[in-house]
PDB file of C-alpha atoms in Angstrom:
ATOM      1  CA  UNK A   1       7.713   1.518   7.119  1.00 47.00           C
ATOM      2  CA  UNK A   2       7.388   2.582   3.491  1.00 48.00           C
ATOM      3  CA  UNK A   3       7.929  -1.014   2.375  1.00 47.00           C
ATOM      4  CA  UNK A   4       4.863  -2.124   4.333  1.00 48.00           C
ATOM      5  CA  UNK A   5       2.756   0.591   2.688  1.00 52.00           C
ATOM      6  CA  UNK A   6       4.027  -0.385  -0.746  1.00 49.00           C
ATOM      7  CA  UNK A   7       3.301  -4.069  -0.120  1.00 48.00           C
ATOM      8  CA  UNK A   8      -0.163  -3.196   1.208  1.00 51.00           C
ATOM      9  CA  UNK A   9      -0.795  -1.121  -1.924  1.00 51.00           C
ATOM     10  CA  UNK A  10       0.308  -4.056  -4.077  1.00 49.00           C
ATOM     11  CA  UNK A  11      -2.001  -6.454  -2.199  1.00 46.00           C
ATOM     12  CA  UNK A  12      -4.934  -4.033  -2.435  1.00 48.00           C
ATOM     13  CA  UNK A  13      -4.239  -3.478  -6.112  1.00 48.00           C
ATOM     14  CA  UNK A  14      -4.148  -7.226  -6.678  1.00 47.00           C
ATOM     15  CA  UNK A  15      -7.559  -7.769  -5.149  1.00 42.00           C
ATOM     16  CA  UNK A  16      -9.082  -4.870  -7.067  1.00 45.00           C
ATOM     17  CA  UNK A  17      -7.685  -5.980 -10.417  1.00 44.00           C
ATOM     18  CA  UNK A  18      -8.797  -9.580  -9.965  1.00 45.00           C
ATOM     19  CA  UNK A  19     -12.284  -8.316  -9.187  1.00 42.00           C
ATOM     20  CA  UNK A  20     -12.335  -6.034 -12.207  1.00 42.00           C
ATOM     21  CA  UNK A  21     -10.659  -8.447 -14.628  1.00 44.00           C
ATOM     22  CA  UNK A  22     -13.851 -10.293 -15.494  1.00 43.00           C
ATOM     23  CA  UNK A  23     -15.850  -7.140 -16.247  1.00 45.00           C
ATOM     24  CA  UNK A  24     -14.695  -6.478 -19.811  1.00 44.00           C
ATOM     25  CA  UNK A  25     -15.836  -8.062 -23.013  1.00 43.00           C
ATOM     26  CA  UNK A  26     -14.230  -8.666 -26.364  1.00 43.00           C
ATOM     27  CA  UNK A  27     -13.806  -5.424 -28.254  1.00 44.00           C
ATOM     28  CA  UNK A  28     -14.126  -3.197 -25.184  1.00 44.00           C
ATOM     29  CA  UNK A  29     -11.951  -0.126 -25.306  1.00 42.00           C
ATOM     30  CA  UNK A  30      -9.806   0.414 -22.220  1.00 43.00           C
ATOM     31  CA  UNK A  31     -11.279   2.813 -19.693  1.00 42.00           C
ATOM     32  CA  UNK A  32      -7.848   3.582 -18.212  1.00 44.00           C
ATOM     33  CA  UNK A  33      -4.933   4.848 -20.304  1.00 45.00           C
ATOM     34  CA  UNK A  34      -2.141   2.307 -20.520  1.00 48.00           C
ATOM     35  CA  UNK A  35       1.220   2.749 -18.859  1.00 48.00           C
ATOM     36  CA  UNK A  36       2.566   3.610 -22.286  1.00 47.00           C
ATOM     37  CA  UNK A  37       0.327   6.663 -22.509  1.00 48.00           C
ATOM     38  CA  UNK A  38       0.199   8.428 -25.880  1.00 43.00           C
ATOM     39  CA  UNK A  39       2.283   6.132 -28.058  1.00 40.00           C
ATOM     40  CA  UNK A  40       2.308   8.580 -30.983  1.00 41.00           C
ATOM     41  CA  UNK A  41       3.984  11.327 -28.972  1.00 39.00           C
ATOM     42  CA  UNK A  42       6.027   8.974 -26.776  1.00 41.00           C
ATOM     43  CA  UNK A  43       4.848  10.484 -23.509  1.00 40.00           C
ATOM     44  CA  UNK A  44       2.473   9.401 -20.784  1.00 43.00           C
ATOM     45  CA  UNK A  45      -0.712  11.344 -20.268  1.00 42.00           C
ATOM     46  CA  UNK A  46      -2.124  12.329 -16.908  1.00 40.00           C
ATOM     47  CA  UNK A  47      -5.797  11.799 -16.212  1.00 40.00           C
ATOM     48  CA  UNK A  48      -7.947  14.899 -16.155  1.00 40.00           C
ATOM     49  CA  UNK A  49      -8.358  16.767 -12.886  1.00 39.00           C
ATOM     50  CA  UNK A  50      -4.758  17.524 -11.974  1.00 45.00           C
ATOM     51  CA  UNK A  51      -5.351  16.580  -8.328  1.00 77.00           C
ATOM     52  CA  UNK A  52      -3.378  14.275  -6.022  1.00 79.00           C
ATOM     53  CA  UNK A  53      -5.123  11.185  -7.346  1.00 81.00           C
ATOM     54  CA  UNK A  54      -4.338  12.093 -10.959  1.00 86.00           C
ATOM     55  CA  UNK A  55      -0.696  12.707 -10.064  1.00 87.00           C
ATOM     56  CA  UNK A  56      -0.594   9.367  -8.232  1.00 87.00           C
ATOM     57  CA  UNK A  57      -2.114   7.493 -11.192  1.00 89.00           C
ATOM     58  CA  UNK A  58       0.424   9.091 -13.537  1.00 91.00           C
ATOM     59  CA  UNK A  59       3.272   8.193 -11.173  1.00 91.00           C
ATOM     60  CA  UNK A  60       2.004   4.606 -11.057  1.00 91.00           C
ATOM     61  CA  UNK A  61       2.077   4.485 -14.869  1.00 93.00           C
ATOM     62  CA  UNK A  62       5.710   5.632 -14.851  1.00 94.00           C
ATOM     63  CA  UNK A  63       6.537   3.034 -12.172  1.00 92.00           C
ATOM     64  CA  UNK A  64       4.888   0.265 -14.231  1.00 92.00           C
ATOM     65  CA  UNK A  65       6.803   1.407 -17.321  1.00 94.00           C
ATOM     66  CA  UNK A  66      10.050   1.183 -15.340  1.00 94.00           C
ATOM     67  CA  UNK A  67       9.161  -2.312 -14.102  1.00 91.00           C
ATOM     68  CA  UNK A  68       8.512  -3.385 -17.691  1.00 92.00           C
ATOM     69  CA  UNK A  69      11.836  -1.916 -18.820  1.00 94.00           C
ATOM     70  CA  UNK A  70      13.456  -4.074 -16.141  1.00 93.00           C
ATOM     71  CA  UNK A  71      11.865  -7.348 -17.267  1.00 91.00           C
ATOM     72  CA  UNK A  72       8.661  -7.509 -15.208  1.00 88.00           C
ATOM     73  CA  UNK A  73       5.373  -8.157 -17.006  1.00 87.00           C
ATOM     74  CA  UNK A  74       3.454  -5.555 -14.999  1.00 86.00           C
ATOM     75  CA  UNK A  75      -0.209  -4.793 -15.731  1.00 88.00           C
ATOM     76  CA  UNK A  76      -1.499  -1.256 -16.257  1.00 90.00           C
ATOM     77  CA  UNK A  77      -2.724   0.641 -13.178  1.00 87.00           C
ATOM     78  CA  UNK A  78      -6.482   1.083 -12.807  1.00 86.00           C
ATOM     79  CA  UNK A  79      -8.309   4.414 -12.442  1.00 83.00           C
ATOM     80  CA  UNK A  80      -7.167   4.636  -8.808  1.00 80.00           C
ATOM     81  CA  UNK A  81      -3.559   3.791  -9.629  1.00 84.00           C
ATOM     82  CA  UNK A  82      -3.763   0.260  -8.268  1.00 83.00           C
ATOM     83  CA  UNK A  83      -1.694  -2.392 -10.021  1.00 85.00           C
ATOM     84  CA  UNK A  84      -2.749  -6.051  -9.829  1.00 83.00           C
ATOM     85  CA  UNK A  85       0.225  -8.374  -9.641  1.00 79.00           C
ATOM     86  CA  UNK A  86      -1.790 -11.458  -8.752  1.00 76.00           C
ATOM     87  CA  UNK A  87      -0.164 -13.700  -6.137  1.00 70.00           C
ATOM     88  CA  UNK A  88       1.626 -11.319  -3.752  1.00 68.00           C
ATOM     89  CA  UNK A  89       3.312 -14.195  -1.881  1.00 69.00           C
ATOM     90  CA  UNK A  90       5.003 -15.340  -5.089  1.00 73.00           C
ATOM     91  CA  UNK A  91       6.206 -11.794  -5.785  1.00 75.00           C
ATOM     92  CA  UNK A  92       8.075 -11.639  -2.492  1.00 72.00           C
ATOM     93  CA  UNK A  93      10.235 -14.538  -3.750  1.00 80.00           C
ATOM     94  CA  UNK A  94      10.566 -13.429  -7.389  1.00 84.00           C
ATOM     95  CA  UNK A  95      14.096 -12.053  -7.744  1.00 88.00           C
ATOM     96  CA  UNK A  96      13.335 -10.378 -11.092  1.00 89.00           C
ATOM     97  CA  UNK A  97      10.428  -8.468  -9.494  1.00 87.00           C
ATOM     98  CA  UNK A  98      12.468  -7.604  -6.384  1.00 87.00           C
ATOM     99  CA  UNK A  99      15.385  -6.316  -8.479  1.00 90.00           C
ATOM    100  CA  UNK A 100      13.092  -4.263 -10.732  1.00 89.00           C
ATOM    101  CA  UNK A 101      11.227  -2.889  -7.702  1.00 87.00           C
ATOM    102  CA  UNK A 102      14.501  -1.749  -6.197  1.00 89.00           C
ATOM    103  CA  UNK A 103      15.588  -0.084  -9.451  1.00 91.00           C
ATOM    104  CA  UNK A 104      12.210   1.646  -9.832  1.00 91.00           C
ATOM    105  CA  UNK A 105      11.683   2.557  -6.165  1.00 89.00           C
ATOM    106  CA  UNK A 106      12.312   6.260  -6.794  1.00 90.00           C
ATOM    107  CA  UNK A 107       9.272   6.336  -9.105  1.00 89.00           C
ATOM    108  CA  UNK A 108       6.911   4.726  -6.570  1.00 84.00           C
ATOM    109  CA  UNK A 109       4.666   7.451  -5.182  1.00 82.00           C
ATOM    110  CA  UNK A 110       2.910   7.354  -1.833  1.00 81.00           C
ATOM    111  CA  UNK A 111      -0.796   6.591  -2.010  1.00 79.00           C
ATOM    112  CA  UNK A 112      -2.742   9.845  -1.550  1.00 77.00           C
ATOM    113  CA  UNK A 113      -4.684   9.967   1.694  1.00 68.00           C
ATOM    114  CA  UNK A 114      -7.978  10.213  -0.205  1.00 66.00           C
ATOM    115  CA  UNK A 115      -7.328   6.879  -1.921  1.00 69.00           C
ATOM    116  CA  UNK A 116      -5.664   5.242   1.052  1.00 64.00           C
ATOM    117  CA  UNK A 117      -8.767   5.647   3.185  1.00 59.00           C
ATOM    118  CA  UNK A 118     -11.305   5.171   0.341  1.00 62.00           C
ATOM    119  CA  UNK A 119     -10.588   1.452   0.033  1.00 60.00           C
ATOM    120  CA  UNK A 120     -10.884   0.767   3.735  1.00 65.00           C
ATOM    121  CA  UNK A 121     -13.939  -1.180   4.897  1.00 73.00           C
ATOM    122  CA  UNK A 122     -16.332   0.429   7.355  1.00 81.00           C
ATOM    123  CA  UNK A 123     -15.259  -0.600  10.830  1.00 83.00           C
ATOM    124  CA  UNK A 124     -17.555  -1.616  13.654  1.00 89.00           C
ATOM    125  CA  UNK A 125     -17.395   0.276  16.987  1.00 90.00           C
ATOM    126  CA  UNK A 126     -15.511  -2.711  18.447  1.00 92.00           C
ATOM    127  CA  UNK A 127     -12.922  -2.614  15.656  1.00 90.00           C
ATOM    128  CA  UNK A 128     -12.474   1.137  16.100  1.00 89.00           C
ATOM    129  CA  UNK A 129     -11.934   0.589  19.847  1.00 92.00           C
ATOM    130  CA  UNK A 130      -9.255  -2.015  19.081  1.00 92.00           C
ATOM    131  CA  UNK A 131      -7.473   0.465  16.791  1.00 90.00           C
ATOM    132  CA  UNK A 132      -7.626   3.166  19.483  1.00 92.00           C
ATOM    133  CA  UNK A 133      -6.382   0.749  22.165  1.00 94.00           C
ATOM    134  CA  UNK A 134      -3.537  -0.326  19.894  1.00 93.00           C
ATOM    135  CA  UNK A 135      -2.507   3.279  19.164  1.00 92.00           C
ATOM    136  CA  UNK A 136      -2.626   4.089  22.880  1.00 94.00           C
ATOM    137  CA  UNK A 137      -0.486   1.038  23.687  1.00 95.00           C
ATOM    138  CA  UNK A 138       2.031   1.897  20.986  1.00 93.00           C
ATOM    139  CA  UNK A 139       2.342   5.491  22.194  1.00 93.00           C
ATOM    140  CA  UNK A 140       2.827   4.428  25.827  1.00 95.00           C
ATOM    141  CA  UNK A 141       5.365   1.694  25.063  1.00 94.00           C
ATOM    142  CA  UNK A 142       7.992   3.405  22.942  1.00 93.00           C
ATOM    143  CA  UNK A 143       6.331   4.788  19.802  1.00 91.00           C
ATOM    144  CA  UNK A 144       5.035   8.220  20.899  1.00 92.00           C
ATOM    145  CA  UNK A 145       4.655   9.311  17.263  1.00 90.00           C
ATOM    146  CA  UNK A 146       2.350   6.401  16.365  1.00 91.00           C
ATOM    147  CA  UNK A 147      -0.738   7.974  14.691  1.00 89.00           C
ATOM    148  CA  UNK A 148      -4.112   8.067  16.421  1.00 87.00           C
ATOM    149  CA  UNK A 149      -7.004   6.601  14.437  1.00 85.00           C
ATOM    150  CA  UNK A 150      -9.663   8.996  13.213  1.00 81.00           C
ATOM    151  CA  UNK A 151     -13.356   8.813  14.125  1.00 82.00           C
ATOM    152  CA  UNK A 152     -13.939   6.012  11.569  1.00 79.00           C
ATOM    153  CA  UNK A 153     -10.850   4.113  12.741  1.00 79.00           C
ATOM    154  CA  UNK A 154      -8.692   5.083   9.770  1.00 75.00           C
ATOM    155  CA  UNK A 155      -5.140   6.237  10.354  1.00 70.00           C
ATOM    156  CA  UNK A 156      -4.663   9.978  10.665  1.00 67.00           C
ATOM    157  CA  UNK A 157      -1.282  10.284   8.995  1.00 64.00           C
ATOM    158  CA  UNK A 158       0.878   7.230   8.697  1.00 63.00           C
ATOM    159  CA  UNK A 159       4.370   8.619   9.068  1.00 74.00           C
ATOM    160  CA  UNK A 160       6.030   7.410  12.253  1.00 80.00           C
ATOM    161  CA  UNK A 161       9.473   6.054  13.099  1.00 83.00           C
ATOM    162  CA  UNK A 162       9.074   2.293  12.852  1.00 83.00           C
ATOM    163  CA  UNK A 163      12.788   1.568  13.036  1.00 85.00           C
ATOM    164  CA  UNK A 164      13.573   2.811  16.534  1.00 88.00           C
ATOM    165  CA  UNK A 165      14.164   0.336  19.343  1.00 91.00           C
ATOM    166  CA  UNK A 166      11.162   1.792  21.189  1.00 90.00           C
ATOM    167  CA  UNK A 167       8.890   1.299  18.179  1.00 90.00           C
ATOM    168  CA  UNK A 168      10.025  -2.301  17.763  1.00 90.00           C
ATOM    169  CA  UNK A 169       9.452  -2.957  21.467  1.00 93.00           C
ATOM    170  CA  UNK A 170       6.008  -1.325  21.318  1.00 92.00           C
ATOM    171  CA  UNK A 171       5.091  -3.433  18.289  1.00 91.00           C
ATOM    172  CA  UNK A 172       5.980  -6.621  20.197  1.00 92.00           C
ATOM    173  CA  UNK A 173       4.200  -5.544  23.373  1.00 93.00           C
ATOM    174  CA  UNK A 174       1.033  -4.350  21.615  1.00 93.00           C
ATOM    175  CA  UNK A 175       0.723  -7.123  18.998  1.00 91.00           C
ATOM    176  CA  UNK A 176      -1.803  -9.168  21.041  1.00 92.00           C
ATOM    177  CA  UNK A 177      -4.235  -6.226  21.010  1.00 90.00           C
ATOM    178  CA  UNK A 178      -4.669  -6.614  17.265  1.00 87.00           C
ATOM    179  CA  UNK A 179      -4.516 -10.417  17.411  1.00 83.00           C
ATOM    180  CA  UNK A 180      -0.958 -10.808  16.193  1.00 77.00           C
ATOM    181  CA  UNK A 181       1.004 -12.836  18.746  1.00 63.00           C
ATOM    182  CA  UNK A 182       3.574 -13.947  16.138  1.00 51.00           C
ATOM    183  CA  UNK A 183       6.187 -11.436  17.293  1.00 48.00           C
ATOM    184  CA  UNK A 184       5.865 -12.323  20.959  1.00 49.00           C
ATOM    185  CA  UNK A 185       8.993 -13.688  22.634  1.00 53.00           C
ATOM    186  CA  UNK A 186       8.821 -17.221  23.957  1.00 54.00           C
ATOM    187  CA  UNK A 187       7.592 -17.410  27.536  1.00 51.00           C
ATOM    188  CA  UNK A 188       9.893 -18.504  30.320  1.00 54.00           C
ATOM    189  CA  UNK A 189       8.674 -20.485  33.211  1.00 46.00           C
TER     190      UNK A 189
END
């Protein structure tokens, strides 16, 4: 679901920004243009390169600007377009953030595949096997369009119908494979 990808991007951005926050010193000039872009001309500026990542970073700047216009104190995106909001659990309950996110949803761009997979940790052969087993289970239990993992275990395309009854059933049935028994129905006996 797109919401899950957006929340995952927010979580990833939070971790990255916290890590990078302590790296600057007093008087440092920003390495990433702010969400405001070129204040003199009143327009945002895209990073050089013109590729998918640059377009994504520019879209993230516009999204952050929209959030700010709707009352959210949103930080600037980093060079990869990640935005650190700090405590993600608190955001899920913050009505101001939820309202602004809904108003600005049309500006939220999908993370380019190059960035989506770049931040993934290297998986062990056992972890890759778990991902393959999970994909196989999902495909056999009602989600035939669930993506197969690539050779490194990363998703090969992430668009699949997560809202169908079959997909929901497959998610419940296959959850134990990835160590997530939370969605399992209570046993009868």
